[in-house]
PDB file of C-alpha atoms in Angstrom:
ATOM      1  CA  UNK T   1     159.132 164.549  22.468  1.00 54.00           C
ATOM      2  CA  UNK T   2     159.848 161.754  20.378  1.00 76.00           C
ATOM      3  CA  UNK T   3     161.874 163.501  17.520  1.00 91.00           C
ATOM      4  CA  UNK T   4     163.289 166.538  16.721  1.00 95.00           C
ATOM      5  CA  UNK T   5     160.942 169.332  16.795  1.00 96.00           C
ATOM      6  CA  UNK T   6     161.476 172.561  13.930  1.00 97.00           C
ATOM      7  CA  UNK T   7     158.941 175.599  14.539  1.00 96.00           C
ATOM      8  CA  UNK T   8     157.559 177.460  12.110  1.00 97.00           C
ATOM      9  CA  UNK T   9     157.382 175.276   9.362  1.00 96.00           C
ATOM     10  CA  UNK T  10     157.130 177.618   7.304  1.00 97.00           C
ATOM     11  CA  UNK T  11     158.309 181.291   7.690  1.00 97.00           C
ATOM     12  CA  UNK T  12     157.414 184.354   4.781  1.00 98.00           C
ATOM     13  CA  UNK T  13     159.156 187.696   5.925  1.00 97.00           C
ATOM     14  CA  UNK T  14     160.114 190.626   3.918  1.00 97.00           C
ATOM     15  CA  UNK T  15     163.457 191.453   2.757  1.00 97.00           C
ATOM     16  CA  UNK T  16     165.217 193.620   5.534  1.00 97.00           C
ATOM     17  CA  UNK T  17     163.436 191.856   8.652  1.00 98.00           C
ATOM     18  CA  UNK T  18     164.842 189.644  11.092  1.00 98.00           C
ATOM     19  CA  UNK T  19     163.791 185.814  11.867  1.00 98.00           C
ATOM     20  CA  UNK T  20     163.956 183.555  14.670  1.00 98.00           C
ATOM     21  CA  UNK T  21     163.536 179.764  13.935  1.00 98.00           C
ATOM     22  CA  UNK T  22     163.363 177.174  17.207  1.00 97.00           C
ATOM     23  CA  UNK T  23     164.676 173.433  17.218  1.00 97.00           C
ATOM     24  CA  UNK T  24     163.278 171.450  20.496  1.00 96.00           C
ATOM     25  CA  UNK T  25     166.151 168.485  19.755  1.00 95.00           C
ATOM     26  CA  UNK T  26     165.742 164.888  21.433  1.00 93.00           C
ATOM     27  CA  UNK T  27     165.654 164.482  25.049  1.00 90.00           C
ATOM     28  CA  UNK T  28     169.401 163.736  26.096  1.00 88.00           C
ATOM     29  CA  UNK T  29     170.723 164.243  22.613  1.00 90.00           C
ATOM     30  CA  UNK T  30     173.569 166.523  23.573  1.00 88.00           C
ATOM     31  CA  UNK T  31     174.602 167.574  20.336  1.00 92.00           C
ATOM     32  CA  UNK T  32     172.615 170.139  18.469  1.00 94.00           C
ATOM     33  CA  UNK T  33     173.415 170.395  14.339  1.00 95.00           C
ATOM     34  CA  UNK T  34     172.155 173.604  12.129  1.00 97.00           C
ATOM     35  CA  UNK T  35     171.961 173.069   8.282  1.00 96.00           C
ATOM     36  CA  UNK T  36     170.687 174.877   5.664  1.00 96.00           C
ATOM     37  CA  UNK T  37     169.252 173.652   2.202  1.00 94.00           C
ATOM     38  CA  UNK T  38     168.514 175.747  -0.813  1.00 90.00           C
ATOM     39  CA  UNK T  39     166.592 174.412  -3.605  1.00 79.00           C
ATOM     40  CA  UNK T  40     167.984 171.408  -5.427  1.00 70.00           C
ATOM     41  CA  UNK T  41     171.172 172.146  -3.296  1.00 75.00           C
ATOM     42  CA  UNK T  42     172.783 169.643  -0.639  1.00 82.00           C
ATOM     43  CA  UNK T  43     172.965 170.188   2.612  1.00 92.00           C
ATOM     44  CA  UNK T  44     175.274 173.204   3.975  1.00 93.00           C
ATOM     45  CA  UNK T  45     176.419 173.326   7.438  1.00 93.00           C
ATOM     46  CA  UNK T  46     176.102 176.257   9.643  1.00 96.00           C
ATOM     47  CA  UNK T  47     176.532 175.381  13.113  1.00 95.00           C
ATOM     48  CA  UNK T  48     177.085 172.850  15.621  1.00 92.00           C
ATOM     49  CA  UNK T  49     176.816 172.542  19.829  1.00 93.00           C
ATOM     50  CA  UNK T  50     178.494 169.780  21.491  1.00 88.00           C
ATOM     51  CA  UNK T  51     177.256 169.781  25.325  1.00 84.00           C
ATOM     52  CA  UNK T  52     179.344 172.791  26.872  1.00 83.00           C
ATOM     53  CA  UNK T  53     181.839 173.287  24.777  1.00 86.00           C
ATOM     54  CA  UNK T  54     182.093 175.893  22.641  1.00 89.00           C
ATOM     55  CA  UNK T  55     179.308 175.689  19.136  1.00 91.00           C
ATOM     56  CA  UNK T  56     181.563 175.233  16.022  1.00 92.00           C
ATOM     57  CA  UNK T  57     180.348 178.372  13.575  1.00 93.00           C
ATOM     58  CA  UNK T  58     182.758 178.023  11.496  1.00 92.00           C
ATOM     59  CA  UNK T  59     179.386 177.256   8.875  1.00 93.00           C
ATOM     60  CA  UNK T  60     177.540 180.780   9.515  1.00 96.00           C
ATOM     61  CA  UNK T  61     177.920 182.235   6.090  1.00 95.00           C
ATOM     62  CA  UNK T  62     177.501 185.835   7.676  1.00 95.00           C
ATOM     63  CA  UNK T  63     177.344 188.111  10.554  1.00 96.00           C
ATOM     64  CA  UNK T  64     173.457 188.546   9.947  1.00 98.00           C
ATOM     65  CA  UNK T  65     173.479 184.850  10.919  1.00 98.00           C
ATOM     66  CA  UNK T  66     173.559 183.744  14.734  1.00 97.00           C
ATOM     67  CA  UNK T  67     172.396 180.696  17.042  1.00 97.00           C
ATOM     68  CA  UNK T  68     172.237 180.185  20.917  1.00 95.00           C
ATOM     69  CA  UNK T  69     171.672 176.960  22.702  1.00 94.00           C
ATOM     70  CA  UNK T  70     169.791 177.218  25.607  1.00 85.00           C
ATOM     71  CA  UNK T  71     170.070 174.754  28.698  1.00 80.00           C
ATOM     72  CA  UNK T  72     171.933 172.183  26.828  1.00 77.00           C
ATOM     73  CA  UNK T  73     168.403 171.765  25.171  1.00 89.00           C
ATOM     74  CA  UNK T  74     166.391 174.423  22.694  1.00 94.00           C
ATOM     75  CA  UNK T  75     168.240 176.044  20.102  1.00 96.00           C
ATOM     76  CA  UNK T  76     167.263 179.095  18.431  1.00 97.00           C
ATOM     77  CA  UNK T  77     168.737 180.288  14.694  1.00 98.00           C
ATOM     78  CA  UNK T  78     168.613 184.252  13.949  1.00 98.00           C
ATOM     79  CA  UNK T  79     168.779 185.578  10.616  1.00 98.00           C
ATOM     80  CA  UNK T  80     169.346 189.750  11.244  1.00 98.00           C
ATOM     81  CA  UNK T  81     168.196 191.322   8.147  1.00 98.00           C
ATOM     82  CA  UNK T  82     167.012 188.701   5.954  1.00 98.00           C
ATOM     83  CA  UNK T  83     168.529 189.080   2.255  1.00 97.00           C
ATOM     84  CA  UNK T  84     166.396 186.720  -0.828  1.00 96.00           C
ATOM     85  CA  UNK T  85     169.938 184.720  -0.966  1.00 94.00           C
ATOM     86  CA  UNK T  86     168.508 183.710   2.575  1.00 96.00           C
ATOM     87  CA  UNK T  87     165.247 181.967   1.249  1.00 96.00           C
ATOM     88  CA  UNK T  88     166.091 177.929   2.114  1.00 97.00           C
ATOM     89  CA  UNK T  89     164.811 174.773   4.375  1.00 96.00           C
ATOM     90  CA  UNK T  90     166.747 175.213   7.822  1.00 97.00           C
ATOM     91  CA  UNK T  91     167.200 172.207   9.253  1.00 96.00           C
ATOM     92  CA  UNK T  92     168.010 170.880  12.782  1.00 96.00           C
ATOM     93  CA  UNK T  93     169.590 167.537  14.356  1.00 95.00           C
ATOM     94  CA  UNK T  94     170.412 166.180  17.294  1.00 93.00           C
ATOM     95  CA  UNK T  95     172.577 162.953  18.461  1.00 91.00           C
ATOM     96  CA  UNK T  96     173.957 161.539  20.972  1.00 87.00           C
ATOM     97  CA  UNK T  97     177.836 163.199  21.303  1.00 76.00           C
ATOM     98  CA  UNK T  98     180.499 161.814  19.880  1.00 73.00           C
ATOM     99  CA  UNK T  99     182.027 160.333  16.705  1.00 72.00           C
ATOM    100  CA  UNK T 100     180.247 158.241  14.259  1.00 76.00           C
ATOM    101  CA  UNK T 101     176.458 158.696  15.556  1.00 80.00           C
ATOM    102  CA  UNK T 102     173.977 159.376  12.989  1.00 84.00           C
ATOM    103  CA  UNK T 103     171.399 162.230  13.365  1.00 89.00           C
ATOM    104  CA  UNK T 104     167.796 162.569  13.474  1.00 92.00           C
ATOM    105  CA  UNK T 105     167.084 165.323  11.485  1.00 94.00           C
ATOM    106  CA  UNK T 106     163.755 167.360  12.194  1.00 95.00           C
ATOM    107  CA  UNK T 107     161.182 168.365   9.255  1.00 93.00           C
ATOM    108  CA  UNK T 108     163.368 171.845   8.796  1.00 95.00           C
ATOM    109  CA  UNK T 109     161.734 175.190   8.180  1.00 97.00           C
ATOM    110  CA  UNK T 110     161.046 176.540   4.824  1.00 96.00           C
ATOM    111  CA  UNK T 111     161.901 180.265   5.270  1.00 97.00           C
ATOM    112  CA  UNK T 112     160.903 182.771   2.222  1.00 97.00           C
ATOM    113  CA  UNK T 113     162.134 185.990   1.985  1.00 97.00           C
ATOM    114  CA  UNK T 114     160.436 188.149  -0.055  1.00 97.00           C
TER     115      UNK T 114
ATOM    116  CA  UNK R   1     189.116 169.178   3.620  1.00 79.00           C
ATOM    117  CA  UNK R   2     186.343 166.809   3.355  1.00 89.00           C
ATOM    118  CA  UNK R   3     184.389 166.469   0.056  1.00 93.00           C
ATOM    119  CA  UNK R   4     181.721 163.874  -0.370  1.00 96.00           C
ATOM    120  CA  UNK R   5     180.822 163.783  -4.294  1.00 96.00           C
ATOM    121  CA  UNK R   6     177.605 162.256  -5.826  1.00 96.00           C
ATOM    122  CA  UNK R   7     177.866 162.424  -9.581  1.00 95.00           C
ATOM    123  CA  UNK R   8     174.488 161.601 -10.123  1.00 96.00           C
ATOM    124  CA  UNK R   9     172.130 164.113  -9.922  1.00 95.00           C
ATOM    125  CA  UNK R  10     169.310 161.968 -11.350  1.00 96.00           C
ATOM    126  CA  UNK R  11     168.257 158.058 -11.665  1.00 97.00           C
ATOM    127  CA  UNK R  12     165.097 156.967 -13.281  1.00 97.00           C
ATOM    128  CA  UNK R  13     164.438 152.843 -13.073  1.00 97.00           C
ATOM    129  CA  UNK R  14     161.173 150.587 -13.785  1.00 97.00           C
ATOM    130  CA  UNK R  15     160.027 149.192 -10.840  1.00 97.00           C
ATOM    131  CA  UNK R  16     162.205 145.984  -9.771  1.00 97.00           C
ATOM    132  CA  UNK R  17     164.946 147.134 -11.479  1.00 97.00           C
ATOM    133  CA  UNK R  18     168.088 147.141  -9.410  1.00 97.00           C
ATOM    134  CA  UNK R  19     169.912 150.487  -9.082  1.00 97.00           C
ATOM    135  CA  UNK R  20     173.343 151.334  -7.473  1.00 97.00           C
ATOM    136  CA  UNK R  21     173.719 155.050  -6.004  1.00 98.00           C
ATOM    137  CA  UNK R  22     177.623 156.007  -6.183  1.00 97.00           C
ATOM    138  CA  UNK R  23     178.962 157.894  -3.808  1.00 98.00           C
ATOM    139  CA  UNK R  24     182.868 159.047  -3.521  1.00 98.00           C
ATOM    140  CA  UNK R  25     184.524 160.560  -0.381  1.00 97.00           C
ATOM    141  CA  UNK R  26     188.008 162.683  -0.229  1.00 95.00           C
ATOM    142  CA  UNK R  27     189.321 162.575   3.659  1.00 93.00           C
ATOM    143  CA  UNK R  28     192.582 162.702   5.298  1.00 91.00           C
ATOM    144  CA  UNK R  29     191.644 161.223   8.501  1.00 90.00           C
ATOM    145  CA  UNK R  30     192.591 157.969   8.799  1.00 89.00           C
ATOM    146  CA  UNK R  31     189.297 157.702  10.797  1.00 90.00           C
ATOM    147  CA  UNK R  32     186.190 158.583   9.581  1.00 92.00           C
ATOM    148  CA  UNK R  33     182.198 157.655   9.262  1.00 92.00           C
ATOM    149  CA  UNK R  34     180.436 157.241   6.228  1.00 94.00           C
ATOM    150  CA  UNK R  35     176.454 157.594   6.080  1.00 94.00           C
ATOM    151  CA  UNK R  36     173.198 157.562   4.025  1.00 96.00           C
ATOM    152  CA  UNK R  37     170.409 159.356   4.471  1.00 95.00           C
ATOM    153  CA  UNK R  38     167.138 159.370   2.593  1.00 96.00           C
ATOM    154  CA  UNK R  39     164.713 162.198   1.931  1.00 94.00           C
ATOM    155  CA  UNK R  40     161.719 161.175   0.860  1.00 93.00           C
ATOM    156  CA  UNK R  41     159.107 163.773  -0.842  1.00 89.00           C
ATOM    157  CA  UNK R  42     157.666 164.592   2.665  1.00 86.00           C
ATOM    158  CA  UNK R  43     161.461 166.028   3.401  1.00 86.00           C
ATOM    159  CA  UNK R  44     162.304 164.912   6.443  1.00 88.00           C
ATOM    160  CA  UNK R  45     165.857 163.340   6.135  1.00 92.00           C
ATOM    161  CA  UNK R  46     166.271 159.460   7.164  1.00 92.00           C
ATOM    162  CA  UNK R  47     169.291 157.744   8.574  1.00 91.00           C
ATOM    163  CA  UNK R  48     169.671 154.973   7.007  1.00 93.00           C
ATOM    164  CA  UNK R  49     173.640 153.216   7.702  1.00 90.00           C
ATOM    165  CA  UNK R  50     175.950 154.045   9.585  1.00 90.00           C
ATOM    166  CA  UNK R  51     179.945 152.717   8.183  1.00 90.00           C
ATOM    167  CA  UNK R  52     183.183 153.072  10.117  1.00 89.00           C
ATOM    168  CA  UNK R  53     186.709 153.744   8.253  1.00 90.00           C
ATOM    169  CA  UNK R  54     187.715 150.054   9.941  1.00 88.00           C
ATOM    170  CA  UNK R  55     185.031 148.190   8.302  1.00 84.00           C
ATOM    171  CA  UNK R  56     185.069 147.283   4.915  1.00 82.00           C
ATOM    172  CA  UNK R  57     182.183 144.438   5.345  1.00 81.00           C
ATOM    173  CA  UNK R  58     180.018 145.149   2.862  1.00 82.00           C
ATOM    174  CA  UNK R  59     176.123 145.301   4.711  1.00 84.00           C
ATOM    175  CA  UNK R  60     172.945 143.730   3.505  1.00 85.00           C
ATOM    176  CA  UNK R  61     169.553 144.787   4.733  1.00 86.00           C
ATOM    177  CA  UNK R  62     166.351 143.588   3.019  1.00 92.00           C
ATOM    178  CA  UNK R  63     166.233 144.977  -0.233  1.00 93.00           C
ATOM    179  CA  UNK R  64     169.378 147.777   0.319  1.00 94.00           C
ATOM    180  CA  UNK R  65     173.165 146.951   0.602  1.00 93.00           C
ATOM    181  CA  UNK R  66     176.127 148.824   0.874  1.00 93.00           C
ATOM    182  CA  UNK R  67     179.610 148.383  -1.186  1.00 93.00           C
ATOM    183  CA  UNK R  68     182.665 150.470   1.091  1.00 93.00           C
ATOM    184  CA  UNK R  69     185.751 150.539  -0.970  1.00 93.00           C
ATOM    185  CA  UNK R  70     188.644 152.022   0.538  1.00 93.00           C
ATOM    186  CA  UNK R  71     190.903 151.643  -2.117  1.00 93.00           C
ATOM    187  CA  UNK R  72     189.029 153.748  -4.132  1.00 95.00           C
ATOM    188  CA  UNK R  73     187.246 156.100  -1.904  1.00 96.00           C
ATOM    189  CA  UNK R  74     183.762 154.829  -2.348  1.00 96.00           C
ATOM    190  CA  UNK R  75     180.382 153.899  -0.257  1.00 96.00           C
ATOM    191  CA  UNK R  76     178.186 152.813  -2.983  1.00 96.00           C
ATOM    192  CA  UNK R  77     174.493 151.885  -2.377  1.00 95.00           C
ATOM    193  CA  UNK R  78     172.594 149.465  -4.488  1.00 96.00           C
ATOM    194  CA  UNK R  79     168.777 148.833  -4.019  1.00 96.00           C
ATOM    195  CA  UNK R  80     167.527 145.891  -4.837  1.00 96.00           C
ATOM    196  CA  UNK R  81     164.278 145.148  -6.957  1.00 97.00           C
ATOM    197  CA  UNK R  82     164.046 148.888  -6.614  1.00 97.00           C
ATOM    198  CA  UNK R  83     159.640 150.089  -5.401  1.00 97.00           C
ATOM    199  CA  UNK R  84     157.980 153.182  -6.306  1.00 96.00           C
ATOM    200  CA  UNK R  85     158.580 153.835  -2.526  1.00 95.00           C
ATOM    201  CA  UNK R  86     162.209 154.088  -2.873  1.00 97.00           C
ATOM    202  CA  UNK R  87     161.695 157.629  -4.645  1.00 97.00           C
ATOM    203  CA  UNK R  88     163.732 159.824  -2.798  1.00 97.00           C
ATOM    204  CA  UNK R  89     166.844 162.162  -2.733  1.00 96.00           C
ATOM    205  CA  UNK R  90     169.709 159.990  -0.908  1.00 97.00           C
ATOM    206  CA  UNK R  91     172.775 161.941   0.910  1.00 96.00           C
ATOM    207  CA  UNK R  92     176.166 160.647   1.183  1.00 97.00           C
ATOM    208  CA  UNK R  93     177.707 161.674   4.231  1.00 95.00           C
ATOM    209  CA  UNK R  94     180.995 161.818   5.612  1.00 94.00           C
ATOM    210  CA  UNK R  95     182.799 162.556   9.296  1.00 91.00           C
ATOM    211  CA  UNK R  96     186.252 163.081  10.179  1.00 84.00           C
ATOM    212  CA  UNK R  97     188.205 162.999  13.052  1.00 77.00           C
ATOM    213  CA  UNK R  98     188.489 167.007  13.248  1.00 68.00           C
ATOM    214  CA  UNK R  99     185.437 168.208  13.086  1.00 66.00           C
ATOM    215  CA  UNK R 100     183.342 166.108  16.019  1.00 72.00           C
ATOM    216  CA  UNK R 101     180.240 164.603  14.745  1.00 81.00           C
ATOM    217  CA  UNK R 102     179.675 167.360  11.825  1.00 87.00           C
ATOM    218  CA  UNK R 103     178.936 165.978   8.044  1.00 91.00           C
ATOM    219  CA  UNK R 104     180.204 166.837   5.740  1.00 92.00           C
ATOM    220  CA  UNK R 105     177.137 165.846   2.573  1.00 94.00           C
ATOM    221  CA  UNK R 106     176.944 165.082  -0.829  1.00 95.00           C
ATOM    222  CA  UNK R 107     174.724 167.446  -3.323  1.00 93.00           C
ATOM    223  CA  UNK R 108     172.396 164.121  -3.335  1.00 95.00           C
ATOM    224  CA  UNK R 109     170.888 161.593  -6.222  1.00 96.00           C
ATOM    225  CA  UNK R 110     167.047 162.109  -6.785  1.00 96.00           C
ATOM    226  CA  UNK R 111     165.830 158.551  -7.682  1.00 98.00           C
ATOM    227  CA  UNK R 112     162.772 157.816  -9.398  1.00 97.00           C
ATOM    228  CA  UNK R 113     161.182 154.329  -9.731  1.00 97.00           C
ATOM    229  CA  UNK R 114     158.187 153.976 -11.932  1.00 96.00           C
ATOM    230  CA  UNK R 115     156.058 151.708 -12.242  1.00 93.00           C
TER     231      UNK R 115
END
């Protein structure tokens, strides 16, 4: 597609369950971004995928919190046992790899954990 | 460490006022990127500029321009003749050298123009 695509866009779950949330990123964008933002917050990194090298996760705040990158393409963030300290917009972006290149962000899910 | 900081949380202007969004950056990398990204209410985040550490041109496009002040860690943003369209949350961003292409971003400035 044209832009980065976030499904759900919105995700209620109970307190205890686990999540999946999918970002399709841009065609040939080889670098894959996860942030989080809570209400009235900025934006908090969790996790990045550069081609084939290894993701940087050095923004997971948690074991509960995971992400694969499939193909060089789809990426998929799971939250194991969602907590209400989990409730936030996820948000994805992809660029082109390298240095200095700005992101297109997608339109993020809002997850609520209730 | 990077830290971006935005002091201000909130700016309210009258339509066609001018308005300048400060933004202040701590980095030890000699190179770096600074961006801006707006996020309107619909909330889907907008690149706007793009600065490297080796260019301290200051950048003019239509109605926005951009101040980048190394000597005092800044990448300022001023909107000119400001519209109610300009409403938004705007992100400072910065990238270092170490950590690939990740940002590091501001807490953000909600604007508000009124008419």
């Amino acid at each position: 597609g044209a832009g980065v695509s976030q499904s759900p866009s919105n995700k209620v779950t109970e307190k205890g369950k686990d999540v999946e949330l999918r970002c399709d990123p841009i065609s040939g964008h080889t670098a894959l971004y996860w942030y989080r933002q809570s209400l009235g917050q900025g934006l908090e990194f969790l996790i990045y995928f550069q081609g084939n090298s290894a993701p940087d996760k050095s923004g997971l705040p948690s074991d509960r919190f995971s992400a694969e990158r499939t193909g060089g393409s789809v990426s998929t963030l799971t939250i194991q046992r969602t907590q209400q300290e989990d409730s936030a917009v996820y948000l994805c972006a992809s660029s082109v790899m390298g240095q200095g290149y700005g992101y297109t962000f997608g339109s993020g899910t809002r997850l609520t954990v209730v | 460490a990077q830290k971006v900081t935005q002091a201000q949380t909130e700016i309210s202007v009258v339509e066609k006022e001018d308005v300048t969004l400060d933004c202040v950056y701590e980095t030890r990398d000699t190179t770096y990127y600074l961006f801006w990204y707006k996020q309107p209410p619909s909330g889907e985040l907008v690149f706007l500029i793009r600065r490297n550490s080796f260019d301290e041109q200051n950048e003019i496009s239509g109605r926005y321009s951009w101040n980048f002040q190394k000597s005092t860690s800044s990448f300022n943003f001023t909107i000119t003749a400001s519209q109610v369209v300009d409403s938004a949350v705007y992100f400072c961003a910065l990238s270092g050298t170490g950590g690939g292409n990740k940002l590091t971003f501001g807490t953000g400035t909600q604007l508000k123009v009124e008419l």
